[in-house]
Coordinates of C-alpha atoms in Angstrom, one line a residue:
M28 CA 196.7 143.2 -74.7
V29 CA 195.5 145.2 -77.7
A30 CA 197.6 148.2 -78.7
G31 CA 195.9 151.6 -78.2
P32 CA 196.1 154.9 -80.0
A33 CA 199.3 157.0 -80.0
P34 CA 199.7 159.1 -76.7
F35 CA 200.2 162.3 -78.7
P36 CA 199.2 163.7 -82.2
I37 CA 201.2 161.8 -84.9
D38 CA 200.8 164.7 -87.3
A39 CA 203.8 166.2 -85.5
I40 CA 206.1 163.4 -86.5
T41 CA 208.3 164.0 -89.5
T42 CA 209.5 161.2 -91.9
G43 CA 213.0 162.5 -92.5
T44 CA 214.5 165.2 -94.7
R45 CA 211.3 165.8 -96.6
G46 CA 209.6 167.2 -93.5
A47 CA 206.1 167.2 -92.2
A48 CA 204.6 168.2 -95.5
T49 CA 205.2 164.7 -96.8
R50 CA 202.1 162.4 -97.2
L51 CA 202.1 160.3 -94.0
T52 CA 201.5 156.6 -94.3
V53 CA 200.2 153.7 -92.2
R54 CA 202.2 150.5 -92.3
R55 CA 200.0 147.4 -92.8
P56 CA 201.1 144.4 -90.9
G57 CA 203.6 142.6 -93.1
G58 CA 202.5 144.6 -96.0
T59 CA 203.0 147.9 -97.9
A60 CA 202.7 151.4 -96.7
L61 CA 199.7 153.3 -97.9
P62 CA 199.4 157.1 -98.0
R63 CA 196.9 159.1 -96.1
G64 CA 194.5 161.1 -98.1
P65 CA 193.6 160.3 -101.7
L66 CA 194.8 156.9 -102.8
L67 CA 196.2 157.1 -106.4
C68 CA 195.7 153.8 -108.2
A69 CA 196.6 152.3 -111.6
F70 CA 194.2 150.0 -113.4
L71 CA 195.7 146.8 -114.8
G72 CA 193.6 144.8 -117.2
R73 CA 194.1 141.9 -119.7
T74 CA 192.2 139.9 -122.3
S75 CA 193.6 136.6 -123.5
T76 CA 193.1 136.4 -127.2
E77 CA 192.2 138.6 -130.1
D78 CA 189.9 136.2 -131.9
K79 CA 187.9 134.6 -129.0
Q80 CA 187.3 137.7 -126.9
D81 CA 186.2 141.3 -127.5
P82 CA 188.6 143.6 -125.8
T83 CA 186.3 146.6 -126.6
L84 CA 183.9 145.1 -124.2
S85 CA 186.1 143.3 -121.7
I86 CA 188.6 146.1 -120.9
P87 CA 185.9 148.7 -120.1
R88 CA 184.0 146.1 -118.0
Q89 CA 187.1 145.3 -116.0
L90 CA 187.7 149.0 -115.5
Q91 CA 184.1 149.6 -114.3
A92 CA 184.3 146.7 -111.8
S93 CA 187.6 148.0 -110.5
R94 CA 186.2 151.5 -110.0
A95 CA 183.2 150.2 -108.2
A96 CA 185.3 148.2 -105.7
L97 CA 187.6 151.1 -104.7
P98 CA 186.8 153.2 -101.6
D99 CA 185.7 156.8 -102.0
Q100 CA 189.2 158.2 -101.3
A101 CA 190.7 156.2 -104.2
I102 CA 191.0 157.4 -107.8
I103 CA 192.4 155.7 -110.9
V104 CA 195.0 157.9 -112.5
A105 CA 196.6 155.5 -115.0
H106 CA 195.5 152.7 -117.2
F107 CA 197.6 149.7 -118.2
Y108 CA 196.3 146.7 -120.2
D109 CA 197.3 144.1 -122.7
V110 CA 195.7 141.7 -125.2
E111 CA 197.8 138.6 -124.7
S112 CA 197.9 135.2 -122.9
G113 CA 198.3 135.3 -119.2
R114 CA 200.5 132.1 -119.3
K115 CA 203.5 133.9 -120.8
D116 CA 206.7 134.3 -118.8
L117 CA 207.0 137.7 -117.2
A118 CA 209.9 138.8 -119.5
A119 CA 207.6 138.3 -122.5
R120 CA 204.6 140.0 -121.0
G121 CA 203.4 143.5 -122.1
H122 CA 205.2 143.7 -125.4
G123 CA 202.4 142.6 -127.7
R124 CA 200.6 144.8 -130.1
G125 CA 197.2 143.0 -130.1
H126 CA 195.5 146.0 -128.7
E127 CA 196.3 148.0 -131.8
R128 CA 193.7 146.0 -133.8
F129 CA 190.9 147.4 -131.7
S130 CA 189.4 150.7 -130.8
I131 CA 189.2 150.2 -127.1
P132 CA 187.4 153.1 -125.3
V133 CA 189.9 153.2 -122.4
P134 CA 193.1 155.3 -122.6
R135 CA 196.2 153.2 -122.5
D136 CA 199.4 154.1 -120.7
G137 CA 201.1 150.8 -121.6
G138 CA 201.1 147.2 -120.6
V139 CA 202.2 145.3 -117.6
A140 CA 205.9 145.8 -118.4
D141 CA 205.3 149.6 -118.5
L142 CA 203.4 149.4 -115.2
L143 CA 206.3 147.6 -113.5
A144 CA 208.8 150.1 -115.0
E145 CA 206.9 153.1 -113.7
A146 CA 206.4 151.5 -110.3
A147 CA 210.2 151.5 -109.9
R148 CA 210.5 155.2 -110.7
P149 CA 210.5 157.8 -107.8
D150 CA 208.0 160.0 -109.7
R151 CA 205.4 157.3 -110.3
R152 CA 201.8 158.4 -110.5
F153 CA 200.3 155.7 -108.3
D154 CA 200.7 154.0 -104.9
A155 CA 198.4 151.0 -105.6
V156 CA 197.3 148.8 -108.5
I157 CA 193.7 147.5 -109.0
C158 CA 192.6 144.7 -111.2
E159 CA 189.2 143.0 -111.7
S160 CA 190.4 139.6 -110.5
I161 CA 193.8 138.2 -109.5
D162 CA 193.7 135.8 -112.6
R163 CA 193.8 138.9 -114.8
I164 CA 197.4 139.4 -113.6
A165 CA 198.5 136.0 -114.8
R166 CA 197.2 132.5 -115.3
R167 CA 200.2 131.0 -113.7
T168 CA 200.6 131.3 -109.9
Y169 CA 204.3 131.8 -110.1
I170 CA 204.1 134.7 -112.5
G171 CA 201.2 136.3 -110.6
T172 CA 203.0 136.2 -107.3
Q173 CA 206.2 137.4 -109.0
I174 CA 204.4 140.6 -110.2
E175 CA 202.8 141.0 -106.8
N176 CA 206.1 140.6 -105.0
Q177 CA 207.8 143.1 -107.3
L178 CA 205.1 145.7 -106.7
E179 CA 205.3 145.1 -102.9
Q180 CA 209.1 145.6 -102.9
L181 CA 208.6 148.9 -104.6
G182 CA 205.9 150.0 -102.1
V183 CA 202.9 149.4 -104.4
V184 CA 200.0 147.3 -103.1
L185 CA 198.0 145.1 -105.5
F186 CA 194.2 145.0 -105.0
A187 CA 191.6 142.9 -106.7
A188 CA 188.0 144.1 -107.2
D189 CA 186.6 140.7 -106.1
E190 CA 188.5 140.7 -102.8
P191 CA 188.0 142.8 -99.6
I192 CA 190.1 146.1 -99.8
V193 CA 191.5 146.9 -96.5
L194 CA 193.2 150.3 -96.1
D195 CA 193.5 150.7 -92.3
G196 CA 196.2 148.1 -91.6
G197 CA 193.7 145.4 -90.8
K198 CA 194.4 141.7 -91.0
R199 CA 195.4 140.3 -94.4
S200 CA 196.0 136.6 -93.7
T201 CA 192.6 135.4 -94.9
Q202 CA 192.8 137.7 -97.9
I203 CA 196.2 136.2 -98.9
L204 CA 194.9 132.6 -98.4
T205 CA 191.9 133.4 -100.6
R206 CA 194.1 135.0 -103.2
R207 CA 196.5 132.0 -103.4
V208 CA 193.6 129.5 -103.6
K209 CA 192.1 131.5 -106.5
Q210 CA 195.4 131.7 -108.3
G211 CA 195.8 127.9 -107.9
V212 CA 192.3 127.3 -109.2
A213 CA 192.8 129.7 -112.1
E214 CA 196.0 127.9 -113.1
W215 CA 194.3 124.5 -112.7
Y216 CA 191.4 125.6 -114.8
V217 CA 193.6 126.8 -117.7
L218 CA 195.7 123.6 -117.7
E219 CA 192.6 121.4 -117.6
L220 CA 191.1 123.4 -120.4
L221 CA 194.2 123.1 -122.5
E222 CA 194.5 119.3 -121.8
K223 CA 190.9 118.8 -122.8
S224 CA 191.3 121.0 -125.9
W225 CA 194.4 119.1 -126.9
A226 CA 192.6 115.8 -126.6
G227 CA 189.8 117.3 -128.7
F228 CA 192.2 118.3 -131.4
E229 CA 193.8 114.9 -131.4
T230 CA 190.4 113.3 -131.9
H231 CA 189.6 115.9 -134.6
T232 CA 192.9 115.0 -136.4
E233 CA 192.2 111.2 -136.1
Q234 CA 188.8 111.7 -137.7
G235 CA 190.5 113.4 -140.7
F236 CA 189.3 117.0 -140.3
N237 CA 191.6 119.7 -141.4
I238 CA 192.3 122.8 -139.3
G239 CA 192.9 126.1 -141.1
K240 CA 193.2 126.8 -144.8
P241 CA 193.7 123.6 -147.0
P242 CA 197.3 123.3 -148.1
Y243 CA 198.1 124.0 -151.8
G244 CA 196.9 121.2 -153.9
Y245 CA 193.8 120.5 -151.9
S246 CA 190.4 122.1 -151.6
A247 CA 188.0 121.9 -148.7
H248 CA 185.1 119.5 -148.7
K249 CA 182.8 121.3 -146.2
I250 CA 180.7 119.2 -143.8
P251 CA 177.9 120.8 -141.6
H252 CA 179.0 121.1 -138.0
P253 CA 177.7 118.2 -135.9
V254 CA 176.7 120.5 -133.1
P255 CA 173.2 121.9 -133.9
A256 CA 173.8 125.3 -132.4
K257 CA 177.0 125.8 -134.3
R258 CA 175.5 124.3 -137.4
A259 CA 172.7 126.9 -137.1
E260 CA 175.3 129.6 -137.1
G261 CA 176.8 128.3 -140.4
A262 CA 179.8 126.6 -138.8
T263 CA 181.3 123.7 -140.8
K264 CA 184.2 121.2 -140.6
H265 CA 186.1 120.2 -143.7
R266 CA 188.1 117.4 -145.2
L267 CA 190.8 117.6 -147.8
V268 CA 190.1 116.6 -151.4
P269 CA 192.6 116.9 -154.3
D270 CA 192.3 120.1 -156.4
P271 CA 192.2 119.0 -160.1
V272 CA 194.4 121.9 -161.2
R273 CA 196.8 122.4 -158.2
G274 CA 197.0 118.8 -157.1
P275 CA 199.2 117.7 -160.1
V276 CA 201.5 120.7 -159.4
V277 CA 202.3 119.3 -156.0
T278 CA 203.2 115.9 -157.5
Q279 CA 205.4 117.6 -160.1
I280 CA 207.2 119.6 -157.4
F281 CA 208.1 116.4 -155.5
S282 CA 209.2 114.8 -158.8
W283 CA 211.6 117.6 -159.6
R284 CA 212.9 117.6 -156.1
V285 CA 213.6 113.8 -155.9
V286 CA 214.4 112.9 -159.4
E287 CA 216.4 116.0 -160.5
R288 CA 217.3 117.1 -157.0
L289 CA 216.5 120.7 -157.9
A290 CA 216.9 123.5 -155.3
Y291 CA 213.9 125.4 -154.1
V292 CA 214.8 128.4 -156.3
K293 CA 215.2 126.4 -159.4
I294 CA 211.8 124.7 -158.9
A295 CA 210.2 128.1 -158.3
E296 CA 211.8 129.3 -161.6
R297 CA 210.3 126.4 -163.5
L298 CA 206.9 127.0 -162.0
N299 CA 207.0 130.7 -162.7
A300 CA 207.8 130.0 -166.4
D301 CA 204.2 128.7 -166.9
P302 CA 201.9 130.3 -164.3
D303 CA 198.8 129.1 -166.2
R304 CA 199.8 125.5 -165.7
Y305 CA 201.3 126.0 -162.3
P306 CA 199.1 128.6 -160.5
P307 CA 201.0 130.3 -157.6
P308 CA 199.8 129.8 -154.1
E309 CA 197.5 132.3 -152.4
P310 CA 198.1 133.1 -148.7
V311 CA 195.4 133.5 -146.1
D312 CA 195.9 137.2 -146.2
P313 CA 195.4 138.3 -149.8
A314 CA 197.5 141.4 -149.1
R315 CA 200.6 139.2 -148.7
A316 CA 200.1 137.5 -152.1
L317 CA 203.2 137.8 -154.4
G318 CA 201.5 136.6 -157.5
R319 CA 204.3 134.2 -158.2
W320 CA 206.2 131.2 -156.8
S321 CA 209.0 131.8 -154.2
A322 CA 211.6 129.4 -152.8
S323 CA 209.8 129.5 -149.4
A324 CA 206.5 128.5 -151.0
V325 CA 208.2 125.5 -152.6
R326 CA 209.8 124.6 -149.3
E327 CA 206.4 124.7 -147.5
I328 CA 205.0 122.2 -149.9
L329 CA 208.0 119.8 -149.7
I330 CA 208.0 119.7 -145.9
N331 CA 204.2 119.3 -145.5
P332 CA 203.4 115.6 -144.6
K333 CA 199.7 116.1 -145.3
Y334 CA 200.5 115.3 -148.9
T335 CA 201.0 111.7 -147.9
G336 CA 197.3 111.3 -147.0
Y337 CA 197.8 111.5 -143.3
M338 CA 196.2 114.3 -141.3
V339 CA 198.8 116.2 -139.2
W340 CA 198.2 118.9 -136.6
N341 CA 200.4 121.0 -134.3
R342 CA 203.2 121.5 -136.9
R343 CA 203.3 125.2 -136.0
A344 CA 203.1 127.1 -132.7
T345 CA 200.1 129.2 -133.8
K346 CA 199.7 130.9 -130.4
T347 CA 203.3 131.4 -129.5
A348 CA 206.7 131.8 -131.1
S349 CA 205.2 133.7 -134.0
G350 CA 204.2 130.5 -135.9
K351 CA 207.5 128.8 -135.6
H352 CA 207.7 125.2 -136.7
N353 CA 207.4 122.7 -133.8
P354 CA 209.8 119.7 -133.9
P355 CA 208.3 116.6 -135.6
Q356 CA 208.2 114.8 -132.2
A357 CA 205.4 117.3 -131.2
W358 CA 203.2 116.7 -134.2
V359 CA 199.9 114.9 -133.9
W360 CA 199.3 112.4 -136.7
S361 CA 196.2 110.4 -137.7
S362 CA 196.8 106.7 -137.3
R363 CA 195.8 106.0 -140.9
P364 CA 195.4 108.0 -144.1
T365 CA 192.3 110.2 -144.0
H366 CA 192.4 111.7 -147.5
E367 CA 193.7 111.0 -150.9
P368 CA 197.5 111.4 -151.1
L369 CA 199.3 113.5 -153.7
V370 CA 202.7 111.7 -153.1
G371 CA 203.7 108.4 -151.5
K372 CA 205.4 108.2 -148.2
E373 CA 208.6 107.0 -149.8
I374 CA 208.8 109.9 -152.2
F375 CA 208.0 112.3 -149.3
L376 CA 210.9 110.9 -147.2
A377 CA 213.2 111.0 -150.2
A378 CA 212.4 114.7 -150.7
Q379 CA 213.4 115.4 -147.1
Q380 CA 216.8 113.7 -147.7
V381 CA 217.7 116.0 -150.5
A382 CA 218.0 119.1 -148.3
P383 CA 221.1 117.9 -146.3
S384 CA 223.1 117.2 -149.5
R385 CA 222.0 120.4 -151.2
E386 CA 222.4 122.7 -148.2
R387 CA 224.1 126.0 -149.1
S388 CA 224.7 124.7 -152.7
R389 CA 223.2 126.1 -155.9
S390 CA 221.7 123.9 -158.6
S391 CA 222.7 126.1 -161.5
A392 CA 226.0 126.2 -163.4
G393 CA 228.1 129.3 -163.8
A394 CA 229.5 131.8 -161.3
N395 CA 227.6 132.8 -158.2
T396 CA 226.0 136.1 -159.1
A397 CA 225.1 136.7 -155.5
H398 CA 228.7 137.6 -154.9
P399 CA 229.9 140.4 -157.2
A400 CA 233.6 139.5 -156.5
T401 CA 233.2 136.0 -158.0
H402 CA 235.1 135.7 -161.3
R403 CA 234.8 132.0 -162.1
S404 CA 232.7 128.9 -161.4
Y405 CA 233.7 125.4 -160.3
P406 CA 232.0 122.5 -162.2
L407 CA 232.7 120.0 -159.4
R408 CA 231.2 122.2 -156.7
S409 CA 229.1 120.3 -154.1
Y410 CA 230.3 116.9 -155.4
I411 CA 233.7 116.5 -153.7
I412 CA 233.7 115.3 -150.1
C413 CA 236.6 115.3 -147.7
A414 CA 237.1 111.8 -146.3
A415 CA 238.7 113.1 -143.1
C416 CA 235.7 115.2 -142.0
G417 CA 232.8 114.4 -144.4
R418 CA 232.4 118.1 -145.4
R419 CA 232.0 119.3 -149.0
M420 CA 235.2 120.8 -150.4
F421 CA 235.1 124.2 -152.1
G422 CA 236.8 125.6 -155.1
K423 CA 239.8 127.9 -155.0
T424 CA 242.0 129.2 -157.8
R425 CA 245.7 129.6 -157.5
T426 CA 246.9 130.6 -160.9
P427 CA 247.4 128.7 -163.1
Y428 CA 245.6 125.8 -161.3
T429 CA 242.2 125.3 -159.8
Y430 CA 241.9 123.3 -156.6
Y431 CA 239.2 121.9 -154.3
T432 CA 240.0 122.4 -150.6
C433 CA 238.8 121.7 -147.1
T434 CA 240.0 124.1 -144.4
P435 CA 237.8 123.6 -141.3
A436 CA 238.2 125.8 -138.3
K437 CA 240.5 124.5 -135.7
S438 CA 237.6 124.0 -133.2
H439 CA 235.7 121.8 -135.8
R440 CA 238.8 119.9 -137.1
P441 CA 238.7 116.2 -136.4
A442 CA 241.8 114.5 -135.0
G443 CA 244.3 113.8 -137.7
H444 CA 242.7 116.3 -140.1
P445 CA 245.4 118.6 -141.6
P446 CA 244.9 122.3 -141.5
A447 CA 244.2 122.3 -145.2
V448 CA 243.4 119.6 -147.8
Y449 CA 244.0 120.4 -151.5
V450 CA 243.3 118.4 -154.7
R451 CA 243.6 119.6 -158.3
E452 CA 240.4 120.0 -160.3
D453 CA 242.0 118.7 -163.5
A454 CA 243.1 115.5 -161.8
L455 CA 239.7 115.0 -160.3
L456 CA 237.9 115.7 -163.6
A457 CA 240.2 113.3 -165.5
G458 CA 239.5 110.5 -163.0
I459 CA 235.7 111.1 -163.1
S460 CA 235.7 111.2 -166.9
D461 CA 237.5 107.9 -167.0
F462 CA 235.1 106.4 -164.4
F463 CA 232.1 107.3 -166.6
A464 CA 233.8 106.2 -169.7
Q465 CA 234.7 102.7 -168.3
R466 CA 231.8 102.0 -165.9
V467 CA 228.8 103.8 -167.4
F468 CA 229.2 104.3 -171.2
N469 CA 231.6 101.4 -172.1
P470 CA 229.9 98.6 -174.0
A471 CA 231.7 96.1 -171.8
R472 CA 230.2 97.6 -168.6
T473 CA 227.9 94.6 -167.9
A474 CA 230.8 92.3 -167.2
Y475 CA 232.0 94.6 -164.4
L476 CA 228.6 95.2 -163.0
S477 CA 227.7 91.4 -162.8
A478 CA 230.4 91.0 -160.2
A479 CA 230.1 94.4 -158.6
A480 CA 226.3 94.5 -158.1
A481 CA 226.2 91.4 -155.8
T482 CA 229.2 92.8 -153.8
V483 CA 227.6 96.2 -153.3
Q484 CA 224.3 94.7 -152.3
A485 CA 225.9 92.3 -149.9
Q486 CA 228.0 95.1 -148.4
A487 CA 224.9 97.3 -148.0
E488 CA 223.1 94.5 -146.1
T489 CA 226.3 93.8 -144.0
D490 CA 226.4 97.5 -143.1
R491 CA 222.7 97.5 -142.2
Q492 CA 223.1 94.4 -139.9
A493 CA 226.2 95.9 -138.3
R494 CA 224.2 99.1 -137.6
I495 CA 221.4 97.1 -136.1
A496 CA 223.8 95.1 -133.9
A497 CA 225.5 98.4 -132.8
L498 CA 222.2 100.0 -131.9
S499 CA 221.0 96.9 -130.0
A500 CA 224.2 96.8 -128.0
S501 CA 223.9 100.6 -127.3
I502 CA 220.3 100.2 -126.1
T503 CA 221.4 97.3 -123.8
D504 CA 224.2 99.4 -122.4
I505 CA 221.8 102.3 -121.7
Q506 CA 219.4 99.9 -119.9
T507 CA 222.3 98.6 -117.8
R508 CA 223.3 102.1 -116.9
R509 CA 219.8 103.1 -115.9
A510 CA 219.5 100.0 -113.7
R511 CA 222.8 100.8 -112.1
L512 CA 221.7 104.4 -111.5
V513 CA 218.5 103.2 -109.7
R514 CA 220.5 100.7 -107.7
S515 CA 223.0 103.3 -106.6
L516 CA 220.0 105.5 -105.6
E517 CA 218.6 102.7 -103.4
L518 CA 221.9 102.3 -101.6
T519 CA 222.4 106.0 -100.9
D520 CA 221.2 107.1 -97.5
D521 CA 222.2 110.8 -97.6
L522 CA 220.2 112.3 -100.5
T523 CA 220.7 116.0 -100.9
A524 CA 218.6 118.1 -103.2
E525 CA 221.6 118.7 -105.5
L526 CA 222.2 114.9 -105.8
V527 CA 218.6 114.2 -106.5
R528 CA 218.6 116.9 -109.3
D529 CA 221.7 115.5 -110.8
I530 CA 220.3 112.0 -110.8
Q531 CA 217.0 113.1 -112.4
L532 CA 218.9 115.0 -115.1
R533 CA 221.1 111.9 -115.8
A534 CA 218.1 109.6 -115.8
G535 CA 216.2 111.9 -118.2
K536 CA 219.2 112.0 -120.6
L537 CA 219.5 108.2 -120.6
A538 CA 215.8 107.8 -121.3
A539 CA 215.9 110.2 -124.2
D540 CA 219.0 108.4 -125.7
Q541 CA 217.2 105.1 -125.4
E542 CA 214.1 106.4 -127.0
E543 CA 216.0 107.9 -129.9
K544 CA 218.1 104.7 -130.5
T545 CA 215.0 102.5 -130.2
A546 CA 213.2 104.5 -132.9
E547 CA 216.2 104.3 -135.2
L548 CA 216.5 100.6 -134.6
D549 CA 212.8 100.1 -135.5
R550 CA 213.3 102.1 -138.8
L551 CA 216.3 99.9 -139.8
R552 CA 214.4 96.7 -139.1
R553 CA 211.3 97.8 -141.0
A554 CA 213.2 99.2 -143.9
E555 CA 212.7 97.4 -147.2
P556 CA 216.0 96.3 -148.6
V557 CA 217.1 98.1 -151.7
R558 CA 217.8 95.7 -154.6
Q559 CA 220.7 96.2 -157.0
S560 CA 219.3 96.3 -160.5
P561 CA 222.1 96.0 -163.1
E562 CA 219.6 96.0 -165.9
L563 CA 219.0 99.7 -165.3
L564 CA 222.3 100.4 -167.0
D565 CA 221.1 98.6 -170.2
A566 CA 218.7 101.4 -170.8
L567 CA 221.6 103.9 -171.2
P568 CA 223.4 104.6 -174.4
T569 CA 227.1 103.7 -175.0
G570 CA 229.9 105.8 -176.2
A571 CA 233.2 107.3 -175.3
P572 CA 232.7 110.9 -174.0
D573 CA 235.4 113.1 -172.7
L574 CA 233.9 115.0 -169.8
T575 CA 236.9 117.4 -169.7
M576 CA 235.7 118.9 -173.0
L577 CA 232.1 119.4 -172.0
P578 CA 230.5 122.7 -170.9
E579 CA 229.8 123.1 -167.2
E580 CA 226.0 123.1 -167.6
I581 CA 226.1 119.7 -169.3
L582 CA 228.5 118.3 -166.7
R583 CA 226.4 119.4 -163.7
R584 CA 223.3 118.0 -165.3
L585 CA 225.0 114.7 -165.8
F586 CA 226.4 114.7 -162.2
E587 CA 223.0 115.6 -160.7
A588 CA 221.2 112.9 -162.7
F589 CA 223.6 110.2 -161.6
R590 CA 223.8 111.6 -158.1
L591 CA 227.6 111.7 -158.2
R592 CA 229.6 111.7 -155.0
V593 CA 233.4 111.8 -154.9
V594 CA 235.2 111.2 -151.6
Y595 CA 238.8 112.3 -151.6
D596 CA 241.2 110.7 -149.0
K597 CA 244.3 112.9 -148.6
D598 CA 246.2 110.1 -146.7
T599 CA 246.0 107.6 -149.6
N600 CA 245.6 110.2 -152.4
I601 CA 242.6 108.2 -153.7
A602 CA 239.3 109.5 -154.8
T603 CA 236.2 107.2 -154.6
C604 CA 233.5 107.8 -157.2
T605 CA 229.9 106.7 -156.5
I606 CA 226.8 107.1 -158.7
T607 CA 223.3 106.0 -158.0
I608 CA 220.6 105.3 -160.6
A609 CA 217.1 104.9 -159.4
R610 CA 214.3 103.5 -161.5
E611 CA 212.2 106.6 -160.8
S612 CA 214.9 108.9 -162.2
L613 CA 215.9 106.8 -165.2
H614 CA 214.3 109.1 -167.8
A615 CA 216.3 112.1 -166.4
V616 CA 219.5 109.9 -166.4
Q617 CA 218.8 108.9 -170.1
Q618 CA 218.5 112.5 -171.1
A619 CA 221.7 113.6 -169.3
A620 CA 223.6 110.6 -170.8
Q621 CA 222.4 111.3 -174.3
Q622 CA 223.3 115.0 -174.0
T623 CA 226.7 114.1 -172.7
L624 CA 227.4 111.8 -175.6
N625 CA 226.2 114.4 -178.0
G626 CA 228.2 117.1 -176.5
G627 CA 225.1 119.1 -175.4
K628 CA 223.9 119.9 -178.9
E629 CA 220.3 121.1 -179.0
E630 CA 219.3 119.1 -182.0
M631 CA 219.1 116.0 -179.7
T632 CA 216.0 117.4 -178.1
A633 CA 213.6 115.6 -180.5
A634 CA 215.6 112.4 -180.2
L635 CA 215.4 112.6 -176.4
A636 CA 211.6 112.7 -176.5
Q637 CA 211.6 109.3 -178.3
L638 CA 213.6 107.5 -175.6
P639 CA 211.9 104.2 -175.0
F640 CA 211.7 104.2 -171.2
C641 CA 210.1 106.7 -168.9
A642 CA 209.6 105.5 -165.3
V643 CA 208.4 108.8 -163.8
P644 CA 204.6 108.9 -163.9
P645 CA 203.2 112.0 -165.6
A646 CA 201.8 114.6 -163.3
G647 CA 198.0 114.8 -163.2
Y648 CA 195.0 112.6 -163.0
C649 CA 193.6 109.9 -165.3
T650 CA 190.2 110.4 -167.0
D651 CA 188.7 108.1 -164.5
G652 CA 189.8 110.4 -161.7
Q653 CA 192.5 108.0 -160.3
Q654 CA 195.7 109.8 -159.3
R655 CA 199.0 108.9 -160.9
D656 CA 201.0 108.8 -157.7
L657 CA 204.7 109.0 -157.6
R658 CA 206.2 106.1 -155.7
F659 CA 209.5 104.3 -155.2
S660 CA 210.1 100.8 -156.6
H661 CA 213.2 100.2 -154.4
H662 CA 215.2 99.2 -157.5
V663 CA 218.5 101.1 -157.8
L664 CA 221.9 100.6 -159.2
V665 CA 224.9 101.8 -157.2
I666 CA 228.3 101.9 -159.0
N667 CA 231.5 102.9 -157.2
D668 CA 235.1 102.7 -158.1
H669 CA 238.2 104.6 -157.1
F670 CA 241.2 106.2 -158.9
R671 CA 244.5 107.6 -157.7
I672 CA 245.1 111.3 -158.0
V673 CA 248.0 112.0 -160.3
D674 CA 250.1 115.0 -159.4
R675 CA 250.3 116.9 -162.7
A676 CA 253.2 119.3 -163.1

């Protein structure tokens, strides 16, 4: 039986305390109540991007299509639209400012977030929302239905101009089915487009074409676009070629970072001292140009792997996260070098290893001017390591003595670590001075090194093999646990959703651990062994310096050149000194050693220039155009010894 009309006039029925004057509504089956009389609507529009679409055309077109689809008794009283991706989460929607870049001839009352906020107010201006198509709401089905459900719960119906608009409580089932299918198709279309675009960018990267502005040190060699239509429009692709002026600057920056281990700020200061030789970088937006080098500009060069000759894409999230750096695991690399490198792979990796040891540590001597309350400096700052926790110890003065201390928070304190570890600066400096006098500058140093070099090299290889064995055992254990997890899953009859989720999480964690350890194992196995080269010490002068009498600037230059590391063990009261001399940094080591023996006098400058050995290649290019690339020779000399801290009264 079909229901008939009401047996009496329904205009006589009131809807509560507001009385008969209230706008009466008709309840749609399973839907939202719509008012009788004029239907007040809000327009909701969206364009995806600012560079691929023209919002000044798209938004008015969407509004016109929405108006044409509405019945005569419906009017649009508010306009909400955004210029943003429809794939964002709902919490991130409607907060962009892309629309401000355009003069859109449609008044704007806000974005989708403002629409939802007004829909929840009792004094809202509309009872329905109209959009051109349901995929304008969102490109993800979940987000689209989330917005639709929120509006429905608030008594606001969502219409689409390309769907039938039913106001009289008619059937909606076919409309909902059509809408869900369209949402699914829209989401599929976007995902497929993204997947194909990603594959295209991977091929683009493999072929060696650069995306965006060439990094500092390179210029763009433009190639006509292979597609005739785009070529006719003047579109091009480009490869990277070294810039004859800026290319050598990049090589010099890496040399300073690896050889002298300079901080970003110190490198920037050196570059700014001669802007003609080291032209500062120019950003894409000229308005942002500083006209000088900054620490961040130096860092951007040192972390860019394109300087190794490989093409790399997806280092930054250009469309989301405000250009935030993606993790290296997400980068897309060419399988082989595609352009001329400015630095070798080894030197690039060495530059990355400097940052952990220099983190939160200044390169310069003297007090920290960033803190006005600082009254003195600590010459051993950043070189003293606590054996119990591996952290750098910091300076502290308790008149009349100066100490280096380690006081980690209780939550970060390893088992057995005392609340505070103290060691006197004068005792450390005396031991370090004796170490350099006996093991570095003593004429009889060769006798010690002949026995020590083989021991150090053998110990390094032993440690490497032990690490390889430990990783192999760990990978085997992970594989066993994964097999055990699968076997337990096969034997379980009662699988709840919660149990399945826990098993999936555990399996994913084991897979990630195995992948990480396998990658580390491959690196260890492929690593070229570092050879101890005692002959490097023969290139250094001999003498009997007293480091305790040298100024701090000379001391820190010496320690940096020799890569000093002192590990203090509170339990044994023993400090272990380790220095490393690399063939690539030998010239800097020679300079620091000669200055130390000379007491830092400036008249040694001319003599230093005549030193016979310089292993660091000069920055720049030969006359035949071949680059002088900075590379590692894998020849180093590691010297370590220990001394007992003497408690001085």
